[in-house]
């Protein structure tokens, strides 16, 4: 059976934990290649390792892929011609091919117990290609006698007979030809004694049966490729084209982007799982654009691209084999750009869950008026809470009353400025941005102070902080009643300070 003419690619995660951003990048590249070439993107769940199975992983995976907009054409919940798409529901198939390999003399039963193995457990799947050190003792057993022992109930695994001499060579679409010495390859376990396949057998059988044309996977699997080449050969199947994606390194560029907790300079825990990116308020379109550029580029300067542009421009030729570091600062920057690209309505809708999560009782109408005041100041949606809390608080959090006093002034002067502003604001009609601005600027002139001198005490009085959204809009949205109440409180704070000012 030759490979189909149209591209069929797959993302084949093992449901052992929450989806990591590195995994998402692999899914994205497969998806991009499928969409670019009008092909099919398949999601296959490699869930034969029952020990590492995590029941929370699948819902998290599906949700994460959907959140980024990586829709699959075949797989869980959508079905398809080549299902089932869960390996745990296909175990009968793997046994059948393992037996075929026994019959053709390309595999053998191994009875070695873990106790005999110095180098490791014979059941070990040696997932990522690390040699298990098995000494091939059972390779020379008589095949018929071995089959009889199994028929009598003795426990055995099935191993692939790797060639003992020569080299295995394959072509990697990103790295070129790769050649390894067969002498250093193990006789890998294909079927475990409980009848479950190892990753190697299941992965190869399914890629073949699902008619995969291109394997694109994380570079950590590169060491397993020579075994897969031999397995395809033994089964008499054409191997799909193969590409190993560059590793995603952590921000320092020194180690792999691990699952270990990373903390930013400002104390924030940096996300590594996809769900944490979502919860931190990264927009899926920003993460999409950012991840596409980890290991792939379009030209030497274009970075911000729409989803469609990336689909149109994507190609395997432009994937760089070198490892690429995950730069959070750059992602934040992208995210800020994407945030500012949303309409006020869109941004408000995206912010709403974050505002609710922060415990604020905001209605959409109010938030629609606040959004334009803060959109320039946000790089992540979760920052909204710290930017707008004062709009929703009954009572302002304690602030340092000294902040009410502008430079080169004292408490008495701050009191004078704030009291005049209060009087004016009580009468401004209508209480909107433009009228407030006109009134306050006029007041600064009349009092013969710089506008900033006057605005600082007002800002601190109503927002409880020195750095806050633009003042006139803030006052308008807050409303006269609330603003005056807070200014009165601030005047009280200043009065308490007055003796200090002498
Ligand atoms: N199940 C493997 C994983 O979890 C798939 C590797 C591959 O794509 O071949 O990454």
mmCIF file with all atom_site columns, C-alpha atoms in Angstrom, residues 369 391 425 431-432 436 462 472-487:
data_model
loop_
_atom_site.group_PDB
_atom_site.id
_atom_site.type_symbol
_atom_site.label_atom_id
_atom_site.label_alt_id
_atom_site.label_comp_id
_atom_site.label_asym_id
_atom_site.label_entity_id
_atom_site.label_seq_id
_atom_site.pdbx_PDB_ins_code
_atom_site.Cartn_x
_atom_site.Cartn_y
_atom_site.Cartn_z
_atom_site.occupancy
_atom_site.B_iso_or_equiv
_atom_site.pdbx_formal_charge
_atom_site.auth_seq_id
_atom_site.auth_comp_id
_atom_site.auth_asym_id
_atom_site.auth_atom_id
_atom_site.pdbx_PDB_model_num
ATOM 1  C CA . UNK A 1 369 ? -16.646 52.000 29.628 1.00 0.00 ? 369 UNK A CA 1
ATOM 2  C CA . UNK A 1 391 ? -13.650 51.048 40.359 1.00 0.00 ? 391 UNK A CA 1
ATOM 3  C CA . UNK A 1 425 ? -16.334 68.627 40.473 1.00 0.00 ? 425 UNK A CA 1
ATOM 4  C CA . UNK A 1 431 ? -20.056 64.919 34.488 1.00 0.00 ? 431 UNK A CA 1
ATOM 5  C CA . UNK A 1 432 ? -18.196 63.625 31.469 1.00 0.00 ? 432 UNK A CA 1
ATOM 6  C CA . UNK A 1 436 ? -14.193 67.489 33.597 1.00 0.00 ? 436 UNK A CA 1
ATOM 7  C CA . UNK A 1 462 ? -10.010 58.530 43.723 1.00 0.00 ? 462 UNK A CA 1
ATOM 8  C CA . UNK A 1 472 ? -10.855 62.379 33.266 1.00 0.00 ? 472 UNK A CA 1
ATOM 9  C CA . UNK A 1 473 ? -12.243 59.155 31.842 1.00 0.00 ? 473 UNK A CA 1
ATOM 10 C CA . UNK A 1 474 ? -11.747 57.482 35.183 1.00 0.00 ? 474 UNK A CA 1
ATOM 11 C CA . UNK A 1 475 ? -13.727 60.203 36.945 1.00 0.00 ? 475 UNK A CA 1
ATOM 12 C CA . UNK A 1 476 ? -16.496 60.003 34.378 1.00 0.00 ? 476 UNK A CA 1
ATOM 13 C CA . UNK A 1 477 ? -16.870 56.237 34.711 1.00 0.00 ? 477 UNK A CA 1
ATOM 14 C CA . UNK A 1 478 ? -16.570 56.301 38.466 1.00 0.00 ? 478 UNK A CA 1
ATOM 15 C CA . UNK A 1 479 ? -19.321 58.895 38.746 1.00 0.00 ? 479 UNK A CA 1
ATOM 16 C CA . UNK A 1 480 ? -19.577 62.051 40.718 1.00 0.00 ? 480 UNK A CA 1
ATOM 17 C CA . UNK A 1 481 ? -20.899 60.575 43.904 1.00 0.00 ? 481 UNK A CA 1
ATOM 18 C CA . UNK A 1 482 ? -18.101 58.068 44.352 1.00 0.00 ? 482 UNK A CA 1
ATOM 19 C CA . UNK A 1 483 ? -15.422 60.570 43.338 1.00 0.00 ? 483 UNK A CA 1
ATOM 20 C CA . UNK A 1 484 ? -16.602 63.184 45.837 1.00 0.00 ? 484 UNK A CA 1
ATOM 21 C CA . UNK A 1 485 ? -16.851 60.646 48.609 1.00 0.00 ? 485 UNK A CA 1
ATOM 22 C CA . UNK A 1 486 ? -13.271 59.539 48.037 1.00 0.00 ? 486 UNK A CA 1
ATOM 23 C CA . UNK A 1 487 ? -12.011 63.091 47.805 1.00 0.00 ? 487 UNK A CA 1
#
